[in-house]
Coordinates of C-alpha atoms in Angstrom, one line a residue:
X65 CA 10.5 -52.1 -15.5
X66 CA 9.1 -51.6 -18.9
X67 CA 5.6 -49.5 -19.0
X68 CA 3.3 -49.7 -21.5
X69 CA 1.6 -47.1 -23.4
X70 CA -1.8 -47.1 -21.1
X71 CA 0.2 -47.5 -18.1
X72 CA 2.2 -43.5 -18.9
X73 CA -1.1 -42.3 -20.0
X74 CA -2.4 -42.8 -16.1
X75 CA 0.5 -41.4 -14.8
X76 CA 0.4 -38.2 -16.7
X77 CA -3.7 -38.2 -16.2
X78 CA -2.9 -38.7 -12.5
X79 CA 0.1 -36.2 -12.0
X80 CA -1.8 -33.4 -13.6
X81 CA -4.7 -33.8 -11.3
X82 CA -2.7 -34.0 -8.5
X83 CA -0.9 -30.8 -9.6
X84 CA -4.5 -29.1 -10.4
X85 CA -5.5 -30.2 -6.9
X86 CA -2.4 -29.0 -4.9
X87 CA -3.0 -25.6 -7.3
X88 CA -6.2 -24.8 -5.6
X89 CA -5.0 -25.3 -2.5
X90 CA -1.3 -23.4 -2.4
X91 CA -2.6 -20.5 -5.1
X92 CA -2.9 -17.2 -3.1
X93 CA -6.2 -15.5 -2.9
X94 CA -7.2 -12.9 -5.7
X95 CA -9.3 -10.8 -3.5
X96 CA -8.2 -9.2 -0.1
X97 CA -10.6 -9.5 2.5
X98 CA -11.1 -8.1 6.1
X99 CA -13.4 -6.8 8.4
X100 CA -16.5 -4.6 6.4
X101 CA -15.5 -1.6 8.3
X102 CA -11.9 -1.4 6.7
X103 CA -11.7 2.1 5.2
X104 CA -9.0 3.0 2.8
X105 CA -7.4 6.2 2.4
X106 CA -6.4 7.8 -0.6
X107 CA -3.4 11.1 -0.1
X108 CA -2.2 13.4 -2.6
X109 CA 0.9 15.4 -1.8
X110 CA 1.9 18.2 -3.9
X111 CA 5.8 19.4 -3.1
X112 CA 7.5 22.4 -3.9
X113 CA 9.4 22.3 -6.6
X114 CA 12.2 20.0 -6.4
X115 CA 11.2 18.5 -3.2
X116 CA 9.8 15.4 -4.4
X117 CA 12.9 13.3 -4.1
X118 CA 13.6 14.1 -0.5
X119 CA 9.6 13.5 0.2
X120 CA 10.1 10.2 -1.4
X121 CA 13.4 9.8 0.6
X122 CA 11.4 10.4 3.8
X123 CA 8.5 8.0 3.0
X124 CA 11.5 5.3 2.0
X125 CA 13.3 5.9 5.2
X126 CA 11.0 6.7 8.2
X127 CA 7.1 6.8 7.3
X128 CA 6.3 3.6 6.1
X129 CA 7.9 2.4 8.9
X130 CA 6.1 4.5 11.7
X131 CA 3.0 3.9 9.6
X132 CA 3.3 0.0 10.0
X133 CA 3.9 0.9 13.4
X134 CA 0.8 2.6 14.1
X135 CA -1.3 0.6 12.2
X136 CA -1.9 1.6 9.1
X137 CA -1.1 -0.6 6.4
X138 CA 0.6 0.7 2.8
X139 CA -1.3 -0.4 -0.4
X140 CA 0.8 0.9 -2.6
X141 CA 2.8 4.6 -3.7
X142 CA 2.5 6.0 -6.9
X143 CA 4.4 8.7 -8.4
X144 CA 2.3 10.1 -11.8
X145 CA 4.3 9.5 -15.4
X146 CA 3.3 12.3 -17.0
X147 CA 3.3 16.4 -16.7
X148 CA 2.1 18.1 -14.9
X149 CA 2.4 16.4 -12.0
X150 CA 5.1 13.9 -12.6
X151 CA 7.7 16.1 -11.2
X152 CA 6.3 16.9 -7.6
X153 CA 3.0 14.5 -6.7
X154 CA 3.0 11.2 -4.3
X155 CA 0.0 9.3 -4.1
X156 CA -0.5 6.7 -1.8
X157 CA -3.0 4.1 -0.3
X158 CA -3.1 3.3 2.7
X159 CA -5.7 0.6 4.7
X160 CA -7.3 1.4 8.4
X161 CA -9.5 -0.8 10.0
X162 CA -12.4 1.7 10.4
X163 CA -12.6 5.7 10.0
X164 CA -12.4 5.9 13.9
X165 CA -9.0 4.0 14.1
X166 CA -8.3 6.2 11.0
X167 CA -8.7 9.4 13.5
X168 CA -6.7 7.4 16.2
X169 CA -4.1 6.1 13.9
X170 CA -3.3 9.4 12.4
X171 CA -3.6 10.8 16.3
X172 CA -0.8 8.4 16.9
X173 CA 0.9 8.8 14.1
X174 CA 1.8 12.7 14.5
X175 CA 2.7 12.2 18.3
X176 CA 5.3 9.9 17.5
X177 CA 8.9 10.8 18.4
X178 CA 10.1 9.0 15.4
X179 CA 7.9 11.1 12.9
X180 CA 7.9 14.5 14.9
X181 CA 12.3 13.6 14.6
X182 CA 12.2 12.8 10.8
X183 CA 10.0 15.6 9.7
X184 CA 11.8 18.1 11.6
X185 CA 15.1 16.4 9.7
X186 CA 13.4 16.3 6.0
X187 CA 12.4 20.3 6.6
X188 CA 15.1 21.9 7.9
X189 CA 15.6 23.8 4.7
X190 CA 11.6 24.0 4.1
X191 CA 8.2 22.5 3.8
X192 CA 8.1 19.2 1.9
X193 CA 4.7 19.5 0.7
X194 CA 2.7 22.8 -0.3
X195 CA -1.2 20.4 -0.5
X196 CA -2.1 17.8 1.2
X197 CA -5.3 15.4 -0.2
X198 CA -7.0 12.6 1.4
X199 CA -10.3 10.6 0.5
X200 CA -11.3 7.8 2.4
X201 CA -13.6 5.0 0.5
X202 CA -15.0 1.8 0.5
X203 CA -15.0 -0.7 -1.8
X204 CA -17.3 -1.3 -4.5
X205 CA -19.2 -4.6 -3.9
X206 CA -17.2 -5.7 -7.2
X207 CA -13.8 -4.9 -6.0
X208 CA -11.4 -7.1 -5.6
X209 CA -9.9 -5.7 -2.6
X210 CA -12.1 -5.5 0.4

């Protein structure tokens, strides 16, 4: 079948607007949404010196895990580039559904078996952290994460 020059010009016209259709539908979302009580909570932890690797370690291994467990869902984990906190800060991000599950979440969080077991582990030769920061916020009404 031999096409002729108008004939490949519709084909292309109509593949790419079928693609740019199926691309609005399929493309994830930009912005995060959820209910408008979701609270996020930023934490600081400042280790002793060269404890940083085993509080990473224990985050890696056991709190994510007992975090997903109790609700609270990990944004992200950040470990600062430059001195003088490169070598013994974790930040972190984490999403509650409210302040009040917050309270409930951490409540939960510190009674579990798994977590009062892997703390007791991670210290036996001392204290992972020497300060502990948390601020909880809301999103801006431009954020893209709600």
């Amino acid at each position: 079948m031999v096409l002729n020059k108008t004939s490949v010009v519709a084909l292309l016209a109509m593949t790419f607007a079928a693609g740019f259709m199926l691309r609005g539908v399929m493309a994830p979302a930009v912005t995060l949404h959820a209910a408008s009580d979701r609270v996020f909570e930023l934490r600081t932890y400042t280790t002793p010196p060269g404890k940083l690797e085993a509080l990473k370690s224990r985050f890696r291994d056991h709190t994510v895990t007992i975090f997903d467990k109790h609700g609270m869902t990990s944004v992200g984990y950040w470990v600062p580039m430059d001195a003088p906190t490169k070598d013994d800060t974790l930040i972190y991000m984490l999403a509650h559904e409210s302040r009040e599950a917050a309270a409930k979440n951490w409540a939960a969080f510190r009674a579990d078996p798994d977590w009062v077991k892997a703390k007791a582990e991670s210290e036996k030769d001392g204290p992972l952290t020497t300060k502990v920061e948390s601020v909880f916020m809301t999103p801006a009404d431009f954020s893209k994460i709600k």
